[in-house]
Amino acid sequence: MVKRTIKFTPIAASVALTLGLTACGSDNDRNIPVTPVESFTATGDAQFNIEVTGKAVKGSMKSAVVTVMTLDASGQSVPVAFRSAASAEAESFSEEALSQSAADAAVEASKIAANPEVLTDESGRYSIYLDDDFTGPVYITVKTSAEGDDSFLRCDAYVGCGDYDVAPEEDDVNDGDTAIEFGEWYKTDLELSVVKFIPAVEADTSGASGAAGGPNVAGFYKANVTFLTSLVAALLLDSGSSVDEDAIAKASLDTVVQVMGQDAALLLAAIIGDLSNGGAVDLSDVDGEEELTDGILAIAQLSSSIQGLPSIGDVMSSIKAGIKSGQFKGNTDAGIAAIATMLQTAITNTANIFVAIATGDETAIEDALKAAFTANNPSATQAQIDAFAANSVGIAKKAKAAKDKAVKNGAATDAGLAAAAVKIKKALEVIGCTGEECTVGDDFYTALAAALTVEVTASQTALTALEMSIETAQSSLADVQAMGGDALTADNAAAFVSAVTLLKNEATTADLTAKAASIFVKSQGYVTAAKALVTQSSDYQQVLDSATSLQTDASVAVTDTVAYDAALAALVAEAEAAITEFDVALAAAKLVAEDTADVADEKKSLADTAEAASTSALANAENAMVDTAANAAEAKELAMTAVTAASDFAAAVDALEIAIAQALVAANAYLELEGEGAQAMIDTLTAMQTAAVAQGELASEQFVTAYNLQLAAETAVAKLEVLTSVKATSESLSTMTVLTGTGADAVADAADILADVIDELAEMGNNSGTGTSTRNADWDYAYSLDDLTLMLSNATTGEMINAAASYEGDKLVVAWGATLKGENDVSVELVTAATQTQALTDCVDFAAGTIDATQIDSCLVFTFDGAVTADNVDDAEIIMTETANHVEIMDGDSGFTGMLSITADDATDSGSITLEGVSGDVDFKVMTTYLDSDMEEASALTITVNNAMGYTLSITGNESAGYTGDVMAMYNEMMMSFGTAAKTTNGLSITYIDGDVVDYTDVDLIDSSK
């Protein structure tokens, strides 16, 4: 705090005294009055205890220069004071100037002048400490350079990050060629940034300390520096206005929706209000500090994809410009739109590779890598493709090792990672937004609140489990503390040292402080996101309350774990002192070696048990059948059990390997003291370590096998669920009058009667007349050849047929209608217009092609080999017959309304029949084609149901060879066969993929005579 004082300096006092004395002289002394020089002093104290820490990752940025600024009211960056370590005590500053404001500014300048140089470590991590009085936005940039310093960027793009100008020497990271491959370090110019808002810190509100449990920390904030935070920072700086939490939240949301789309944005519910709270994951080296959740993995895959593109800087500039214009994807600027398309391809490939990494073996990873390289480089030469294929073996091995390391470090489980990989692949299939998708509305906020609630609840559950672990650790700590102090003697000193060592090993493995800090950081993100929701509507207040409560509880857990670590450190110091005080170095080393070896044996037993469980579960899954819906569902459950068991097996082996490593450290320490039997311990542990490696490989193999079984079972379940609908559709079609022999006969009989009567009238040779048909005694007729009209009626059944015709060049156009009766009171109506005149006008237009079949009722068009009239029609030859009819069939159950279209080409002796409409609630289309080949008719029929399933029944063949085909439907966005079909004497037989054979009788699907 700056203290302002006004005082005279010794010089100023001397001048004032002199002036005072000379003022007593005469006016003739010509003394000129001098105004006293007034000096102002400002003093102040500063304590730097607000920790801001994070990682800079676009691939890790190592030894990168960190610059820290703040933003003024216009959004411009200005210097700010900070330190690289928390202040143990206040720093004092004092400056003089000719004005108070200048003195105050000089004090602040002194604080800033003492700012240290800050570089990131190998993981890209940095920490800075702000003045306790600081509140507002802090603007942090991290920069690597292509030349001039020791900064490097690590490539975490699976397909590589370009080429070195000069190939580096081969080492454990670089393979010595010119390709910058996954996991390799390289020099480049890259600057990433983040804007983090630091609220006013009340006295000891959080109780949280730094990530390493450092003392003197009054406030702790995570500020990761990533590709997305850089976009947000750029938008905030370009806004030209002040920055607060609301501004950061809005820019963060806009950025994620523009780049990733609304669906993917929901995966980031935990950090959507402040992207700096997560996402700093280098896929080539996951340290376990951040859990690989769905959202974090999505960000990591996006970042990895961008690093694999030709120019990171150009990509970032294009995305930033697209966001500012309101639409990145599909931007009117062709260059920006091209970058969006390129990014979509890259991220799709990355997601595919990650699925292979999470669920497959190294061969599967190699295949995914090669496919991605080809997709990313469509113009690559064969030599380039071959070179990448050769390198993919090593890349696959490194990618698999990176995934295994992530699991070992606790960032995820094998099962969780596999599920997340598949989910993210689906979410990233279409990134970005266009049009209205780029504006989030109430539906999005509702979905975001639901997703955030799930996150908060999950973290609360994790915190509850952590609190129990903390209580257990504190209890164990108390037990060991009881062995020390006044109770410590020469007799129990070795046992005390061993107990402390075991406790320390347990604490290292459990890493409770990191887990507590992780939940606390998450809770900060939840609170920020919840505040943004409440800004939209007070209805979301409960979400904010839950997040705030979690943050409070998490801060207590952080305090408890830090206290635990401090107490454990004191115990370790006491144990080290006891070794010297009681001269028990050898005895203690022996006991520690034995006890840690016992722990390794216990872990070995647990790993063996887990192996047996995994092996048994896998055998059950492998023996499961997927031939029926019930069996497939059971197989899916068994496979999921096997996946979990294999994941647990892998975790048990990881714990075993840690215990062995700790035991080897103890055994080697015992060996250094020339302890008896030390080498035998080491040999036993080394053999156990080798066996553990083999167990780890087995666990990985079993997991891949189990997961593939799960996928196969899920596929079978989904297929068989579709099959149920397929069978139901087949059943509904088989009962429709329009497709049964009864319905077909009704229409065919009407055609027979019409043809019969016309033939009879033609034989009579009259131009007009009325009467009763001699061939069909129930039918009366009235006709006129002059008017080209015909009326048939059946007084007994109430049936009727009417027609009106017109010669149109080489065509005879007929408009006709009918009301017919079939068996079992089936009624068939060929709909016609209200008047014959209108009906014929429509049909003439249809024949001319000026209107289509949707605009007519029932028409029949005969095409002859030349122009026809009433005078020459008897001598003309019909070459084509075409009819399109509006048909309504009622059978008391389903009924049918639709169009029946028939064409017959006499020249090729071929034709087609199309029936399209609705029966019951099924909208379908039937298409039949036939060809008389070698005096034997060959036919093809396709029935398509117009629903989301896309049911299609296709049959081809002829009478001698038989009619066979497939039943198809949509599955996984593709058409697949769900059964084979064959025409039987009285219907159809379908053999479905589950082995079920169903016969559908009275189905007359193929019969061109109708």
Coordinates of C-alpha atoms in Angstrom, one line a residue, residues 705-896:
T705 CA -9.9 -57.9 -27.5
A706 CA -12.6 -57.2 -25.0
Y707 CA -13.3 -53.7 -26.5
N708 CA -13.6 -55.1 -30.0
L709 CA -16.0 -57.7 -28.6
Q710 CA -18.0 -54.9 -27.1
L711 CA -18.1 -53.1 -30.4
A712 CA -19.2 -56.3 -32.2
A713 CA -22.0 -56.9 -29.6
E714 CA -23.1 -53.3 -29.8
T715 CA -23.3 -53.5 -33.5
A716 CA -25.3 -56.8 -33.3
V717 CA -27.7 -55.3 -30.8
A718 CA -28.2 -52.2 -32.9
K719 CA -28.7 -54.4 -36.0
L720 CA -31.1 -56.7 -34.3
E721 CA -33.1 -53.7 -33.0
V722 CA -33.4 -52.5 -36.6
L723 CA -34.3 -56.1 -37.6
T724 CA -37.3 -56.0 -35.3
S725 CA -38.6 -53.0 -37.3
V726 CA -37.7 -54.7 -40.6
K727 CA -39.8 -57.7 -39.7
A728 CA -42.7 -55.5 -38.6
T729 CA -42.5 -53.6 -41.9
S730 CA -42.5 -56.9 -43.9
E731 CA -45.5 -58.1 -42.0
S732 CA -47.4 -54.8 -42.7
L733 CA -46.6 -55.0 -46.4
S734 CA -47.7 -58.6 -46.7
T735 CA -51.2 -57.7 -45.3
M736 CA -51.8 -54.8 -47.6
T737 CA -54.5 -55.4 -50.2
V738 CA -52.6 -53.6 -52.8
L739 CA -49.8 -56.2 -52.6
T740 CA -51.9 -59.3 -52.1
G741 CA -53.3 -61.6 -54.7
T742 CA -56.8 -60.3 -53.7
G743 CA -56.0 -56.7 -54.5
A744 CA -54.1 -57.5 -57.6
D745 CA -56.9 -59.6 -58.9
A746 CA -59.4 -56.8 -58.3
V747 CA -57.4 -54.4 -60.5
A748 CA -56.7 -57.1 -63.1
D749 CA -60.3 -58.1 -63.3
A750 CA -61.3 -54.5 -64.0
A751 CA -58.8 -54.4 -66.9
D752 CA -60.1 -57.7 -68.2
I753 CA -63.7 -56.4 -68.2
L754 CA -62.7 -53.2 -69.9
A755 CA -60.7 -54.9 -72.6
D756 CA -63.5 -57.5 -73.1
V757 CA -66.2 -55.0 -73.5
I758 CA -64.2 -52.8 -75.9
D759 CA -63.4 -55.8 -78.0
E760 CA -67.1 -56.8 -78.1
L761 CA -68.1 -53.3 -79.1
A762 CA -65.5 -53.2 -81.8
E763 CA -66.9 -56.3 -83.3
M764 CA -70.4 -54.7 -83.4
G765 CA -69.1 -52.0 -85.8
N766 CA -71.4 -49.3 -84.5
N767 CA -70.4 -45.7 -83.8
S768 CA -72.5 -45.5 -80.7
G769 CA -75.0 -47.4 -78.7
T770 CA -76.2 -48.7 -75.3
G771 CA -76.9 -52.2 -74.1
T772 CA -75.8 -55.1 -72.0
S773 CA -72.6 -57.0 -72.6
T774 CA -73.1 -60.5 -74.0
R775 CA -69.8 -61.6 -72.5
N776 CA -70.3 -60.0 -69.1
A777 CA -74.0 -60.2 -68.5
D778 CA -73.9 -58.0 -65.3
W779 CA -72.4 -55.1 -67.2
D780 CA -74.3 -52.5 -69.1
Y781 CA -72.6 -50.1 -71.6
A782 CA -73.1 -46.8 -73.3
Y783 CA -70.6 -45.6 -75.8
S784 CA -69.9 -43.1 -78.6
L785 CA -67.1 -43.5 -81.1
D786 CA -67.8 -40.0 -82.3
D787 CA -67.2 -38.5 -78.9
L788 CA -64.7 -41.3 -77.9
T789 CA -66.6 -42.0 -74.6
L790 CA -67.5 -45.2 -72.8
M791 CA -69.5 -45.9 -69.7
L792 CA -69.8 -49.4 -68.1
S793 CA -71.9 -50.1 -65.0
N794 CA -72.8 -53.1 -62.9
A795 CA -76.2 -52.7 -61.3
T796 CA -75.7 -55.8 -59.1
T797 CA -72.4 -54.7 -57.5
G798 CA -72.6 -51.0 -58.0
E799 CA -69.3 -51.1 -60.0
M800 CA -68.7 -48.7 -62.9
I801 CA -66.0 -47.9 -65.4
N802 CA -65.9 -44.7 -67.6
A803 CA -63.5 -43.4 -70.2
A804 CA -63.1 -40.4 -72.5
A805 CA -60.5 -40.3 -75.2
S806 CA -58.8 -37.9 -77.7
Y807 CA -56.5 -38.4 -80.6
E808 CA -53.3 -36.3 -80.1
G809 CA -50.9 -36.8 -83.0
D810 CA -49.3 -40.2 -82.6
K811 CA -51.1 -40.7 -79.3
L812 CA -54.6 -41.8 -78.2
V813 CA -55.1 -40.2 -74.8
V814 CA -57.7 -41.7 -72.4
A815 CA -59.0 -40.2 -69.2
W816 CA -60.8 -42.9 -67.2
G817 CA -62.1 -43.8 -63.8
A818 CA -63.7 -46.8 -62.1
T819 CA -65.3 -48.1 -59.0
L820 CA -64.7 -51.8 -58.6
K821 CA -65.3 -54.6 -56.1
G822 CA -63.0 -57.4 -55.4
E823 CA -63.2 -60.5 -53.1
N824 CA -64.2 -60.0 -49.5
D825 CA -65.8 -56.6 -50.3
V826 CA -62.6 -55.0 -51.4
S827 CA -63.3 -51.8 -53.2
V828 CA -61.0 -50.3 -55.8
E829 CA -61.4 -46.8 -57.2
L830 CA -59.6 -45.3 -60.1
V831 CA -60.1 -41.7 -59.3
T832 CA -61.0 -39.2 -62.1
A833 CA -61.8 -35.6 -62.2
A834 CA -65.2 -34.1 -61.5
T835 CA -66.1 -34.0 -65.2
Q836 CA -64.9 -36.0 -68.1
T837 CA -64.0 -32.9 -70.0
Q838 CA -61.6 -31.7 -67.2
A839 CA -60.2 -35.2 -66.8
L840 CA -59.4 -35.5 -70.5
T841 CA -57.9 -31.9 -70.6
D842 CA -55.5 -32.9 -67.8
C843 CA -54.6 -36.2 -69.5
V844 CA -53.8 -34.4 -72.8
D845 CA -51.5 -32.0 -70.9
F846 CA -49.9 -35.0 -69.1
A847 CA -49.3 -36.8 -72.5
A848 CA -47.8 -33.6 -73.9
G849 CA -45.4 -33.3 -70.9
T850 CA -46.7 -29.9 -69.7
I851 CA -47.8 -31.4 -66.3
D852 CA -46.6 -34.4 -64.3
A853 CA -48.3 -37.4 -62.7
T854 CA -48.8 -35.5 -59.4
Q855 CA -51.2 -33.1 -61.2
I856 CA -53.6 -35.7 -62.8
D857 CA -56.0 -38.4 -61.6
S858 CA -56.2 -41.4 -64.0
C859 CA -54.9 -41.4 -67.5
L860 CA -54.0 -44.0 -70.2
V861 CA -51.8 -43.0 -73.2
F862 CA -51.3 -45.2 -76.3
T863 CA -48.4 -44.3 -78.5
F864 CA -48.6 -45.5 -82.1
D865 CA -46.1 -45.9 -84.9
G866 CA -47.5 -42.8 -86.6
A867 CA -50.2 -40.1 -86.4
V868 CA -53.6 -41.6 -85.7
T869 CA -57.3 -40.6 -86.3
A870 CA -60.5 -42.5 -86.1
D871 CA -60.0 -43.4 -89.7
N872 CA -56.7 -45.1 -89.4
V873 CA -56.4 -46.2 -85.9
D874 CA -57.4 -49.8 -86.7
D875 CA -54.3 -50.1 -89.0
A876 CA -51.8 -48.4 -86.6
E877 CA -49.5 -50.3 -84.4
I878 CA -49.2 -49.6 -80.7
I879 CA -45.5 -49.2 -79.7
M880 CA -45.9 -47.9 -76.2
T881 CA -48.6 -48.0 -73.5
E882 CA -48.4 -45.7 -70.5
T883 CA -50.9 -45.3 -67.7
A884 CA -50.8 -43.2 -64.5
N885 CA -53.7 -43.7 -62.1
H886 CA -54.8 -42.2 -58.9
V887 CA -55.9 -45.4 -57.0
E888 CA -57.9 -45.8 -53.8
I889 CA -58.3 -49.3 -52.4
M890 CA -60.3 -50.1 -49.3
D891 CA -60.3 -53.5 -47.8
G892 CA -61.6 -52.7 -44.3
D893 CA -58.1 -52.8 -42.7
S894 CA -55.3 -50.9 -44.3
G895 CA -56.6 -49.5 -47.5
F896 CA -54.4 -47.7 -50.0

